[in-house]
Coordinates of C-alpha atoms in Angstrom, one line a residue:
M1 CA 0.0 0.0 0.0
I2 CA 1.3 3.5 -0.9
T3 CA 1.0 6.0 1.8
P4 CA 2.4 9.6 2.3
G5 CA 5.7 9.5 4.0
M6 CA 6.9 6.1 2.7
F7 CA 10.2 6.0 0.8
L8 CA 11.1 4.2 -2.5
G9 CA 14.6 3.0 -3.1
E10 CA 15.8 5.2 -0.1
R11 CA 15.4 8.1 -2.4
Y12 CA 11.9 9.2 -3.2
E13 CA 9.5 10.3 -0.4
I14 CA 5.8 10.1 -1.2
I15 CA 4.0 13.3 -0.5
E16 CA 0.4 12.9 -1.7
K17 CA -1.8 11.3 -4.5
I18 CA -2.5 13.7 -7.4
G19 CA -4.1 11.6 -10.0
S20 CA -5.5 8.2 -11.1
G21 CA -5.9 6.6 -14.6
G22 CA -7.2 3.4 -16.0
M23 CA -4.1 1.2 -14.9
A24 CA -2.1 3.6 -12.8
D25 CA -2.1 6.0 -9.9
V26 CA 0.1 9.1 -9.9
Y27 CA 1.7 10.5 -6.7
K28 CA 3.7 13.6 -5.9
A29 CA 7.1 12.8 -4.4
K30 CA 10.3 14.3 -3.5
C31 CA 13.6 13.1 -4.7
H32 CA 16.0 13.7 -1.8
R33 CA 19.1 12.8 -3.9
L34 CA 18.6 15.7 -6.4
N35 CA 16.3 17.7 -4.0
R36 CA 13.4 18.2 -6.6
M37 CA 9.8 17.3 -6.7
V38 CA 8.7 14.5 -9.1
A39 CA 5.6 12.6 -10.2
I40 CA 5.6 8.9 -9.7
K41 CA 3.3 6.6 -11.7
F42 CA 2.4 3.4 -9.9
L43 CA 0.8 0.3 -11.7
K44 CA -2.5 -0.4 -9.9
P45 CA -2.3 -3.6 -7.7
E46 CA -4.9 -5.4 -9.9
Y47 CA -2.5 -5.3 -12.7
S48 CA 0.7 -5.8 -10.9
S49 CA 0.3 -9.6 -10.9
D50 CA -0.3 -9.6 -14.7
P51 CA 3.0 -10.1 -16.5
K52 CA 1.7 -8.5 -19.8
C53 CA 0.6 -5.4 -17.9
V54 CA 3.9 -5.2 -16.2
T55 CA 5.8 -5.6 -19.5
N56 CA 3.6 -2.8 -21.2
F57 CA 4.2 -0.6 -18.2
R58 CA 7.8 -0.9 -18.6
K59 CA 7.7 -0.4 -22.2
E60 CA 6.1 3.0 -21.6
A61 CA 9.3 4.0 -19.7
E62 CA 11.4 2.6 -22.5
S63 CA 9.4 4.5 -25.1
C64 CA 9.9 7.8 -23.2
A65 CA 13.4 7.3 -21.9
G66 CA 15.0 8.8 -25.1
L67 CA 12.5 11.6 -25.5
T68 CA 13.8 15.0 -24.4
H69 CA 11.8 17.9 -25.4
P70 CA 10.2 20.9 -23.7
N71 CA 6.8 19.6 -24.8
I72 CA 7.1 16.2 -23.6
V73 CA 6.8 15.0 -20.0
S74 CA 10.4 13.7 -19.2
V75 CA 10.9 10.3 -17.6
Y76 CA 13.7 10.2 -15.0
D77 CA 13.7 6.7 -13.6
V78 CA 11.9 3.4 -13.5
G79 CA 11.9 0.8 -10.7
D80 CA 10.4 -2.1 -8.9
E81 CA 10.1 -2.5 -5.1
G82 CA 8.2 -5.6 -4.1
D83 CA 4.9 -5.7 -5.9
L84 CA 5.2 -2.0 -6.7
H85 CA 6.0 -1.1 -10.3
Y86 CA 6.7 2.6 -10.9
I87 CA 7.9 5.3 -13.3
V88 CA 9.5 8.5 -12.0
M89 CA 8.6 11.6 -14.1
E90 CA 8.8 15.3 -14.4
L91 CA 6.2 16.9 -12.1
V92 CA 4.2 19.4 -14.2
E93 CA 2.0 21.7 -12.0
G94 CA -1.1 22.6 -14.0
I95 CA -4.4 21.1 -15.4
T96 CA -5.1 18.8 -18.3
L97 CA -6.3 20.3 -21.5
K98 CA -9.6 18.3 -21.1
R99 CA -10.3 20.1 -17.8
Y100 CA -9.3 23.3 -19.4
I101 CA -11.8 22.9 -22.2
E102 CA -14.5 21.8 -19.8
K103 CA -14.0 25.1 -17.9
R104 CA -13.6 27.4 -20.8
G105 CA -15.8 25.9 -23.6
Q106 CA -14.6 27.0 -27.1
L107 CA -11.1 28.3 -26.9
D108 CA -9.9 31.4 -28.6
L109 CA -8.6 30.8 -32.1
K110 CA -5.1 31.9 -31.4
E111 CA -4.9 30.2 -28.1
A112 CA -6.1 26.9 -29.7
I113 CA -3.5 27.3 -32.5
G114 CA -0.8 27.9 -29.9
I115 CA -1.6 24.8 -27.9
A116 CA -1.9 22.6 -31.0
I117 CA 1.5 23.8 -32.2
Q118 CA 3.1 22.9 -28.9
I119 CA 1.4 19.5 -29.0
A120 CA 2.7 19.0 -32.6
Q121 CA 6.2 20.0 -31.7
G122 CA 6.2 17.3 -28.9
L123 CA 4.9 14.7 -31.3
E124 CA 7.5 15.8 -34.0
A125 CA 10.3 15.1 -31.5
A126 CA 8.8 11.6 -30.7
H127 CA 8.2 10.7 -34.3
A128 CA 11.9 11.6 -35.1
K129 CA 12.7 8.9 -32.6
H130 CA 10.2 6.5 -34.3
V131 CA 7.9 6.6 -31.4
V132 CA 4.1 6.9 -32.0
H133 CA 2.1 7.9 -29.2
R134 CA -1.2 6.2 -30.2
D135 CA -3.4 7.9 -27.5
I136 CA -3.2 11.5 -28.1
K137 CA -6.2 13.1 -26.4
P138 CA -6.8 16.3 -24.1
Q139 CA -6.6 14.2 -21.0
N140 CA -2.9 13.4 -21.9
I141 CA -2.0 17.0 -22.5
I142 CA -0.9 19.1 -19.6
L143 CA -1.1 22.8 -19.4
S144 CA 1.5 24.1 -16.9
R145 CA 1.1 27.2 -14.9
E146 CA 3.9 28.8 -16.9
G147 CA 1.9 28.2 -20.1
K148 CA 3.9 25.3 -21.4
V149 CA 2.1 22.5 -23.1
K150 CA 3.3 18.9 -22.2
V151 CA 2.5 15.7 -23.9
A152 CA 2.2 12.9 -21.3
D153 CA 1.3 9.2 -21.0
F154 CA 3.1 7.3 -23.7
G155 CA 1.5 4.2 -22.1
I156 CA 0.6 2.6 -25.4
A157 CA 3.4 4.0 -27.5
R158 CA 5.4 1.7 -29.6
A159 CA 8.7 2.2 -31.4
T160 CA 7.9 1.9 -35.2
T161 CA 9.7 0.5 -38.1
S162 CA 9.3 0.9 -41.9
N163 CA 7.1 -2.2 -41.8
T164 CA 3.4 -1.9 -41.2
I165 CA 2.4 -2.7 -37.7
Q166 CA -0.6 -5.0 -37.3
E167 CA -2.2 -4.8 -33.9
L168 CA -5.5 -4.7 -32.1
A169 CA -7.4 -1.3 -31.8
I170 CA -6.0 0.6 -28.9
G171 CA -6.4 4.1 -27.5
S172 CA -9.3 6.2 -26.3
V173 CA -12.2 5.6 -28.6
H174 CA -13.3 9.3 -29.0
Y175 CA -9.9 10.2 -30.5
L176 CA -9.1 6.9 -32.2
S177 CA -8.2 7.0 -35.9
P178 CA -10.2 4.9 -38.2
E179 CA -7.3 2.6 -38.9
Q180 CA -7.0 1.9 -35.1
A181 CA -10.7 1.5 -34.8
R182 CA -10.6 -1.3 -37.4
G183 CA -7.8 -3.0 -35.5
G184 CA -5.3 -2.3 -38.2
Y185 CA -2.0 -0.7 -38.5
S186 CA -1.2 2.7 -37.1
D187 CA 1.7 5.1 -37.7
E188 CA 2.6 8.8 -37.2
R189 CA -0.6 9.8 -39.2
S190 CA -2.7 8.2 -36.5
D191 CA -1.3 10.6 -34.0
I192 CA -2.1 13.4 -36.6
Y193 CA -5.8 12.2 -36.8
S194 CA -6.1 12.2 -33.0
L195 CA -4.5 15.7 -32.8
G196 CA -7.1 16.7 -35.4
I197 CA -9.9 15.5 -33.1
T198 CA -8.2 17.4 -30.2
M199 CA -8.1 20.6 -32.2
Y200 CA -11.8 20.2 -33.2
E201 CA -12.7 19.8 -29.5
M202 CA -10.8 22.9 -28.5
L203 CA -12.5 25.0 -31.3
A204 CA -16.0 23.4 -31.2
G205 CA -16.1 22.9 -27.4
K206 CA -17.4 19.4 -28.0
L207 CA -16.3 16.2 -29.5
P208 CA -17.1 15.5 -33.2
F209 CA -18.2 11.9 -32.7
V210 CA -20.3 10.7 -29.7
G211 CA -22.5 7.6 -29.0
D212 CA -24.1 5.6 -26.2
S213 CA -21.2 3.1 -26.2
N214 CA -17.6 2.8 -27.2
V215 CA -18.6 0.7 -30.0
S216 CA -20.9 3.2 -31.6
V217 CA -18.3 5.9 -31.3
A218 CA -15.7 3.7 -33.0
I219 CA -18.1 3.0 -35.8
A220 CA -18.7 6.7 -36.1
Q221 CA -14.9 7.3 -36.3
I222 CA -14.9 4.9 -39.3
N223 CA -18.1 6.0 -41.2
N224 CA -19.3 9.4 -40.2
T225 CA -18.4 12.8 -41.2
A226 CA -17.9 15.5 -38.5
E227 CA -20.1 18.6 -38.5
P228 CA -18.1 21.5 -40.0
I229 CA -16.6 23.5 -37.1
S230 CA -17.6 26.7 -38.7
E231 CA -21.2 25.8 -38.2
I232 CA -20.5 25.5 -34.5
N233 CA -18.0 28.2 -34.0
P234 CA -18.4 31.1 -36.5
N235 CA -15.1 32.6 -35.3
I236 CA -12.9 29.9 -36.8
S237 CA -10.8 30.9 -39.8
P238 CA -11.2 29.1 -43.2
A239 CA -7.5 28.1 -43.1
V240 CA -7.8 26.5 -39.7
E241 CA -10.9 24.6 -40.6
K242 CA -9.2 23.2 -43.6
I243 CA -6.2 22.2 -41.4
V244 CA -8.5 20.3 -39.0
R245 CA -10.4 18.7 -41.8
K246 CA -7.2 17.5 -43.4
C247 CA -6.0 16.0 -40.0
M248 CA -9.3 14.2 -39.7
S249 CA -9.4 12.6 -43.1
K250 CA -10.5 9.0 -42.9
K251 CA -7.7 7.8 -45.2
P252 CA -4.2 8.2 -43.8
E253 CA -2.8 9.2 -47.2
R254 CA -5.0 12.2 -47.2
R255 CA -3.8 13.6 -44.0
Y256 CA -0.5 15.4 -43.3
Q257 CA 2.3 13.0 -43.9
A258 CA 4.5 14.5 -41.3
V259 CA 3.8 16.6 -38.2
G260 CA 6.3 19.2 -39.5
E261 CA 3.9 20.0 -42.4
L262 CA 1.1 20.6 -39.9
I263 CA 3.2 22.9 -37.8
A264 CA 4.1 25.0 -40.8
D265 CA 0.4 25.3 -41.8
L266 CA -0.7 26.2 -38.4
K267 CA 1.9 28.9 -38.2
L268 CA 0.8 30.3 -41.6
S269 CA -2.8 30.3 -40.5
V270 CA -2.0 32.9 -37.7
N271 CA -0.9 35.5 -40.2
N272 CA -3.0 34.4 -43.1
P273 CA -6.4 33.1 -41.7
E274 CA -8.1 33.5 -45.0
G275 CA -5.3 31.8 -47.1
D276 CA -5.8 29.0 -49.4
F277 CA -2.5 27.3 -48.6
V278 CA -3.6 23.9 -47.2
K279 CA -2.6 21.3 -49.8
T280 CA -5.0 18.5 -50.5
V281 CA -3.9 15.1 -51.8
S282 CA -4.3 15.2 -55.6
T283 CA -6.1 12.4 -57.4
Q284 CA -3.6 9.8 -58.7
V285 CA -3.7 9.0 -62.4
S286 CA -3.2 5.4 -63.2
D287 CA -0.4 4.4 -65.5
S288 CA -1.9 1.0 -66.2
P289 CA -2.6 0.2 -69.8
T290 CA -5.9 1.2 -71.4
K291 CA -8.4 -1.6 -71.1
Q292 CA -11.7 -2.2 -73.0
I293 CA -14.8 -1.5 -71.0
S294 CA -16.8 -4.7 -70.7
G295 CA -20.6 -4.9 -71.0
P296 CA -21.1 -5.4 -67.1
E297 CA -18.7 -2.5 -66.4
L298 CA -20.7 -0.3 -68.9
K299 CA -23.9 -1.2 -67.3
Q300 CA -22.6 -0.4 -63.9
I301 CA -21.3 3.0 -65.0
K302 CA -24.8 3.7 -66.4
N303 CA -26.3 2.8 -63.2
G304 CA -24.5 5.4 -61.2
A305 CA -20.7 4.6 -61.0
K306 CA -21.0 1.5 -58.8
V307 CA -17.5 0.3 -59.4
G308 CA -15.5 3.2 -58.2
L309 CA -16.3 5.9 -60.9
F310 CA -14.7 8.3 -58.5
D311 CA -11.9 6.0 -57.3
D312 CA -8.6 7.7 -57.1
D313 CA -6.7 4.4 -56.7
D314 CA -5.3 2.1 -59.6
T315 CA -8.1 1.3 -62.0
D316 CA -7.2 -2.4 -62.1
D317 CA -9.6 -3.3 -59.1
E318 CA -11.9 -5.4 -61.3
D319 CA -13.2 -7.4 -58.4
E320 CA -14.2 -4.5 -56.3
D321 CA -17.5 -4.9 -54.8
P322 CA -20.0 -2.3 -56.2
K323 CA -21.5 -1.6 -52.8
K324 CA -18.2 -1.1 -51.1
A325 CA -17.1 1.1 -54.0
A326 CA -20.1 3.3 -53.7
V327 CA -19.5 3.6 -49.9
A328 CA -15.9 4.5 -50.7
V329 CA -17.0 7.2 -53.0
R330 CA -19.4 8.7 -50.4
R331 CA -16.6 8.6 -47.8
R332 CA -14.1 10.1 -50.0
I333 CA -16.3 13.0 -51.0
D334 CA -17.2 13.5 -47.3
D335 CA -13.6 13.3 -46.2
D336 CA -12.4 16.1 -48.3
P337 CA -14.9 18.3 -50.1
D338 CA -11.9 20.3 -51.6
D339 CA -11.3 17.3 -53.9
D340 CA -14.7 17.5 -55.5
I341 CA -13.2 19.5 -58.4
D342 CA -10.8 16.7 -59.1
Y343 CA -13.6 14.2 -59.0
V344 CA -15.9 16.2 -61.2
G345 CA -13.0 16.6 -63.8
N346 CA -12.4 12.9 -63.9
L347 CA -16.1 12.3 -64.2
W348 CA -16.4 14.4 -67.3
E349 CA -13.4 12.8 -68.8
K350 CA -14.9 9.4 -68.3
V351 CA -18.5 10.5 -69.4
G352 CA -16.8 11.8 -72.6
L353 CA -15.1 8.5 -73.2
I354 CA -18.5 6.6 -72.5
S355 CA -20.3 8.9 -74.8
S356 CA -17.9 8.3 -77.5
I357 CA -18.2 4.6 -77.1
L358 CA -22.0 4.8 -77.1
L359 CA -22.0 6.9 -80.2
M360 CA -19.9 4.4 -82.1
V361 CA -22.1 1.6 -81.0
A362 CA -25.2 3.5 -82.2
V363 CA -23.6 4.2 -85.7
A364 CA -22.6 0.5 -85.9
I365 CA -26.2 -0.6 -85.2
I366 CA -27.6 1.8 -87.7
V367 CA -25.2 0.5 -90.3
V368 CA -26.2 -3.1 -89.6
M369 CA -29.9 -2.3 -89.9
I370 CA -29.5 -0.6 -93.2
V371 CA -27.4 -3.5 -94.6
N372 CA -30.0 -6.0 -93.3
K373 CA -32.9 -4.2 -94.8
T374 CA -31.3 -4.0 -98.2
T375 CA -29.8 -7.5 -98.3
G376 CA -31.7 -9.6 -95.8
I377 CA -28.4 -11.2 -94.9
F378 CA -29.3 -11.3 -91.2
N379 CA -32.6 -12.9 -91.8
R380 CA -31.3 -16.1 -93.4
N381 CA -30.3 -19.3 -91.6
N382 CA -27.2 -21.2 -92.3
T383 CA -28.8 -22.8 -95.5
G384 CA -29.5 -19.6 -97.0
N385 CA -33.3 -19.7 -96.3
L386 CA -35.0 -16.8 -94.7
I387 CA -36.0 -17.2 -91.1
N388 CA -39.6 -16.8 -90.2
P389 CA -39.4 -14.2 -87.6
T390 CA -42.7 -15.3 -86.1
K391 CA -41.9 -18.9 -85.6
H392 CA -38.2 -19.3 -85.2
V393 CA -37.1 -16.0 -83.4
T394 CA -35.1 -17.1 -80.3
S395 CA -33.6 -14.6 -77.8
T396 CA -30.4 -15.1 -75.9
P397 CA -30.9 -14.2 -72.2
T398 CA -28.8 -11.4 -71.0
P399 CA -26.3 -12.8 -68.6
T400 CA -27.0 -11.7 -65.0
E401 CA -24.2 -11.0 -62.6
I402 CA -23.7 -13.9 -60.2
P403 CA -23.9 -12.6 -56.7
K404 CA -20.6 -13.0 -54.8
K405 CA -20.5 -15.5 -51.9
A406 CA -19.2 -15.3 -48.4
V407 CA -18.9 -17.8 -45.6
M408 CA -19.9 -16.7 -42.2
P409 CA -16.9 -16.7 -39.9
N410 CA -16.9 -17.5 -36.1
L411 CA -16.9 -14.1 -34.4
V412 CA -17.6 -15.4 -30.9
G413 CA -15.2 -14.1 -28.4
Q414 CA -13.9 -11.4 -30.6
T415 CA -14.2 -7.7 -29.7
Y416 CA -17.1 -5.9 -31.5
I417 CA -14.7 -3.7 -33.4
S418 CA -12.6 -6.6 -34.6
A419 CA -15.7 -8.4 -35.7
Y420 CA -16.9 -5.4 -37.5
A421 CA -13.6 -5.0 -39.4
Q422 CA -13.8 -8.7 -40.4
L423 CA -17.3 -8.5 -41.7
M424 CA -16.4 -5.4 -43.7
E425 CA -13.6 -7.3 -45.4
L426 CA -16.1 -10.0 -46.3
G427 CA -18.6 -7.5 -47.7
L428 CA -21.1 -8.4 -45.1
D429 CA -23.3 -5.7 -43.5
L430 CA -23.7 -5.3 -39.7
R431 CA -26.9 -3.8 -38.3
I432 CA -25.4 -0.6 -36.8
D433 CA -28.3 1.6 -36.7
Q434 CA -29.5 0.0 -33.5
K435 CA -27.4 -0.8 -30.4
P436 CA -26.8 -4.5 -30.3
A437 CA -28.5 -6.5 -27.6
E438 CA -26.3 -7.1 -24.6
V439 CA -26.3 -10.2 -22.3
A440 CA -24.4 -11.4 -19.4
S441 CA -21.7 -14.0 -19.9
K442 CA -19.3 -15.6 -17.4
D443 CA -16.9 -16.8 -20.2
I444 CA -17.0 -14.0 -22.8
P445 CA -15.3 -10.7 -21.8
E446 CA -17.2 -7.5 -21.9
D447 CA -17.9 -5.9 -25.3
S448 CA -17.1 -9.0 -27.0
V449 CA -19.4 -11.1 -29.3
C450 CA -21.2 -13.9 -27.4
E451 CA -23.8 -14.8 -30.1
Q452 CA -24.0 -14.3 -33.8
S453 CA -26.6 -14.8 -36.5
P454 CA -26.1 -16.5 -38.9
L455 CA -23.9 -19.2 -37.4
E456 CA -20.4 -20.0 -38.4
G457 CA -20.1 -21.7 -41.8
A458 CA -23.3 -20.4 -43.2
D459 CA -23.2 -19.5 -47.0
L460 CA -24.1 -15.8 -47.4
T461 CA -24.4 -13.4 -50.3
V462 CA -22.3 -10.3 -50.1
G463 CA -24.4 -7.6 -48.5
S464 CA -26.2 -9.9 -46.1
I465 CA -27.1 -8.7 -42.7
V466 CA -25.3 -10.1 -39.7
V467 CA -26.6 -9.6 -36.2
L468 CA -24.3 -9.8 -33.2
T469 CA -24.9 -9.9 -29.6
L470 CA -22.5 -8.5 -27.2
S471 CA -21.5 -9.7 -23.7
I472 CA -21.5 -7.3 -20.8
G473 CA -19.2 -9.8 -18.9
K474 CA -20.5 -11.3 -15.7
G475 CA -23.1 -8.6 -15.4
N476 CA -22.0 -7.6 -12.0
M477 CA -19.6 -5.0 -10.8
K478 CA -18.3 -3.5 -7.5
V479 CA -19.2 0.1 -6.8
P480 CA -16.0 2.2 -7.2
D481 CA -14.8 4.1 -4.2
V482 CA -15.2 7.7 -5.4
K483 CA -15.3 9.4 -1.9
G484 CA -13.3 12.5 -2.0
M485 CA -13.0 12.7 -5.8
P486 CA -14.2 15.6 -7.9
I487 CA -17.7 14.7 -9.4
D488 CA -16.4 14.9 -13.0
K489 CA -13.8 12.2 -12.3
A490 CA -16.3 10.1 -10.4
R491 CA -18.7 10.1 -13.3
L492 CA -16.0 8.4 -15.5
L493 CA -15.6 5.6 -13.0
L494 CA -19.4 5.2 -12.5
E495 CA -20.4 5.3 -16.3
Q496 CA -21.6 1.7 -16.1
L497 CA -24.1 2.6 -13.4
N498 CA -27.3 4.8 -13.5
V499 CA -26.1 7.8 -11.5
T500 CA -28.2 10.2 -9.7
E501 CA -26.5 13.2 -8.1
E502 CA -27.8 14.9 -4.9
G503 CA -26.2 18.1 -3.5
E504 CA -25.5 18.3 0.2
S505 CA -23.9 20.9 2.4
D506 CA -20.6 20.1 3.6
D507 CA -17.3 21.8 4.6
S508 CA -15.6 19.9 1.6
E509 CA -14.8 21.8 -1.6
I510 CA -17.8 22.3 -3.9
G511 CA -18.2 19.3 -6.4
T512 CA -16.5 16.8 -4.1
V513 CA -18.1 13.4 -3.7
L514 CA -19.2 12.8 -0.1
R515 CA -20.5 9.4 -0.3
T516 CA -22.5 6.9 -2.4
N517 CA -25.5 4.7 -1.9
P518 CA -24.8 1.8 -2.3
V519 CA -21.5 2.2 -0.6
A520 CA -18.1 1.5 -2.1
N521 CA -17.2 -2.1 -3.1
T522 CA -20.9 -3.2 -2.9
E523 CA -21.5 -5.7 -5.7
V524 CA -24.3 -4.5 -7.9
K525 CA -25.5 -5.2 -11.4
K526 CA -24.3 -3.0 -14.2
G527 CA -26.8 -0.3 -15.0
S528 CA -28.1 -0.3 -11.4
E529 CA -29.0 3.0 -9.8
I530 CA -26.6 4.7 -7.5
I531 CA -27.0 7.9 -5.6
V532 CA -23.9 10.1 -5.4
Y533 CA -23.9 12.8 -2.7
V534 CA -21.9 15.8 -3.9
S535 CA -20.8 18.7 -1.7
T536 CA -22.4 22.0 -2.4
G537 CA -20.0 23.7 0.1
P538 CA -20.8 24.8 3.6
E539 CA -24.3 26.2 4.2
M540 CA -24.2 29.8 4.8
V541 CA -26.4 32.0 7.0
T542 CA -26.7 35.7 7.8
I543 CA -25.9 36.9 11.3
P544 CA -28.9 38.7 12.7
R545 CA -28.8 41.9 14.5
V546 CA -29.1 41.5 18.3
I547 CA -27.8 44.8 19.6
G548 CA -30.5 46.3 21.9
M549 CA -32.0 43.0 22.7
T550 CA -32.1 41.5 26.1
L551 CA -29.7 38.6 26.7
A552 CA -32.6 36.1 26.6
N553 CA -34.0 37.5 23.3
A554 CA -30.5 37.6 21.8
E555 CA -29.8 34.0 22.6
K556 CA -33.1 32.9 21.1
T557 CA -32.5 34.9 18.0
I558 CA -28.9 33.5 17.4
K559 CA -30.0 30.0 18.1
A560 CA -32.7 30.2 15.5
E561 CA -30.1 30.7 12.7
E562 CA -28.2 27.7 14.0
L563 CA -25.3 29.7 15.2
K564 CA -23.2 29.5 18.2
Y565 CA -22.3 32.4 20.6
E566 CA -20.3 33.4 23.4
I567 CA -21.3 35.9 26.1
I568 CA -18.9 38.7 27.2
E569 CA -20.2 40.9 30.1
E570 CA -18.8 44.4 30.4
Y571 CA -19.9 47.6 32.0
S572 CA -21.5 50.1 29.7
D573 CA -23.9 53.0 29.7
V574 CA -26.6 50.7 28.4
E575 CA -29.0 49.1 30.7
A576 CA -27.8 46.0 32.4
G577 CA -28.7 42.7 30.7
V578 CA -29.0 44.3 27.3
V579 CA -26.6 43.5 24.3
F580 CA -24.7 46.6 23.4
E581 CA -22.2 45.1 20.9
Q582 CA -21.7 42.0 18.6
S583 CA -19.0 40.5 16.5
P584 CA -19.2 40.0 13.6
G585 CA -21.7 42.7 12.8
D586 CA -25.2 41.9 11.5
N587 CA -25.8 40.9 7.8
T588 CA -22.4 39.2 7.7
S589 CA -22.5 35.8 5.8
V590 CA -20.9 32.9 7.7
K591 CA -21.0 29.1 7.9
K592 CA -23.8 27.6 9.8
G593 CA -22.5 26.9 13.3
F594 CA -20.2 29.9 13.4
K595 CA -19.6 31.4 16.8
V596 CA -20.8 35.0 17.4
S597 CA -19.6 37.1 20.2
I598 CA -22.3 39.2 22.0
Y599 CA -21.4 41.8 24.6
V600 CA -24.0 42.1 27.4
S601 CA -24.0 45.3 29.5
K602 CA -23.5 45.0 33.3
G603 CA -24.9 48.5 33.6
P604 CA -22.9 51.6 34.2
E605 CA -19.7 51.0 36.1
P606 CA -20.3 52.0 39.7
T607 CA -18.5 55.3 40.9
P608 CA -16.5 54.6 44.0
S609 CA -17.5 56.8 47.2
P610 CA -14.7 59.1 48.6
T611 CA -12.9 57.8 51.7
T612 CA -11.3 60.2 54.5
T613 CA -7.9 59.6 55.6
P614 CA -7.7 59.4 59.5
S615 CA -5.3 61.6 61.2
P616 CA -2.4 59.9 62.8
E617 CA -2.5 59.4 66.5
P618 CA 0.3 61.1 68.5
T619 CA 2.9 58.8 69.6
P620 CA 2.7 58.5 73.5
S621 CA 5.8 59.5 75.5
P622 CA 7.6 56.8 77.2
T623 CA 6.7 56.6 81.1
P624 CA 9.7 57.5 83.1
T625 CA 11.0 54.9 85.4
P626 CA 10.6 55.9 89.1
I627 CA 13.9 56.3 91.1
P628 CA 13.5 54.5 94.5
T629 CA 13.9 56.8 97.6
P630 CA 16.3 55.6 100.4
T631 CA 14.7 54.9 103.9
E632 CA 15.9 54.9 107.7
D633 CA 15.5 52.1 110.4
V634 CA 12.3 52.8 112.4
A635 CA 12.1 52.0 116.1
P636 CA 9.7 49.1 116.8
P637 CA 6.5 49.9 118.5
D638 CA 6.1 50.1 122.3
N639 CA 5.7 46.3 122.6
Q640 CA 9.2 45.8 121.2
G641 CA 11.7 44.6 123.6
S642 CA 14.6 46.6 124.1
E643 CA 18.1 45.9 123.5
G644 CA 20.2 43.9 126.0
E645 CA 17.8 41.7 127.8

């Protein structure tokens, strides 16, 4: 367990937790060796025992280790201590771009361009090292207090080579490129697409593609066209709108091929917002040999260019499915309206060619009819006899195109996105206009296919509808512990539950989760109702005026407002027992329970009566001691004897 005050490697002292992601928690710490603050990312305990997760976690550090750039969060160290796996990174004080957009809404055009340029500069440095981020999104962009933009979290980055990388769809679905959503390759241009989505969100104040599930959003990334930003934010310049649209092209080859090109256009857009300098990918001209147009191809051209009339790829795709080609046409036009002129030009060229061919065919038919009418050569059989048109006319049926076949694969256990991509390759349609049914399954992971119709091995015609049923996993989950979190963050963790928020007064910061009902770690069914109690801040009351009231009335008045009080008695000119002063004064807004000081008069201070000082008594003179008087012998009385007897 990670606690404040603990040390890692006798070097890093944990200070406090500052963030949490899907697989890792982030703590602020102090490096005592270099005397600096750092951020330490810990792999969460539930993933620490998974060797694959640990390997990927370490790969993040390896991916970032060689990246040194002002717009990339630096990695300083990586380590393990017991079951703790951690990465030590640069500490960036600030907020995420996602939080900034939530607080500000649509960003100022120049501000958005400045942020985008810094993000692109960070990506350019990573791409120069052949590292693709693969998860560019506002949540992974940090705006420092100094105004520096930092790209963070290369958690799913991979070193690329010249070879195409085949891997599962990864990244955050709202910012995922179409090729990633299909589970196909991804390269530097995938980062450019995700940056395009991020720029769109900065300028529009909202995401271009949303849905009621990750699956529906991923499908929207593949199929849908974003609403033009200028219709949402009229302050956007034409140049920037073209830049964003080019970044968000469905096909990688239509995007910027390098981040440096994007940076150059972004800088140009600042000084030339109305300029037409954003280059679009020109239509490629095939150098393949001229081919004769077949009857089926000609028919398809007449029916509306079902075999890629607007296709800018090589023209030798004879087996391309008409329906897929039509979809490709629609996507291509939606992706880049600036290419419409190229397409129209090609259209007229091909229409001219077709018209010439049709004219030649028509002339040939007329010639044949004239010859036949004059000679009857085409009305004779092989014996030279005329054919009776009413009895012997036969017609050769027009060959119909044989529908292409497909065999239904086994999709059970595959992710929805992977299954969708496989069906697209086979030319099978998936019912995507409705949310697929979801059922609980102990064996099939969440968001994976648990049922399919038709079953594996069924023979299907291209274009057939396939219905898939998704698993919601075991169907149960534990209520996450969101106490103390900001409500925005708590909502993300509780997205699988039906959340009701209730405000409650508390000393906690406004918007902080106080508790939930059911409480954290309670096992509930997904989709169950949960009440989240959110702090509305401390309840405030206004201090009433009690000056002039008797003490009894003042106490009663203050208690009625749920305030506390202290009594201070002092002498004053006011009648005894009456309040003559209070602190704070009346009409002051304070928290409920605040202590008010009330000063109660003891009446006028009594005046002391004058006192007389007694005269000092005279000190008595000492009594003189009497001096004894000497006496003579006295003769005894008559009865005394005489001398001499």
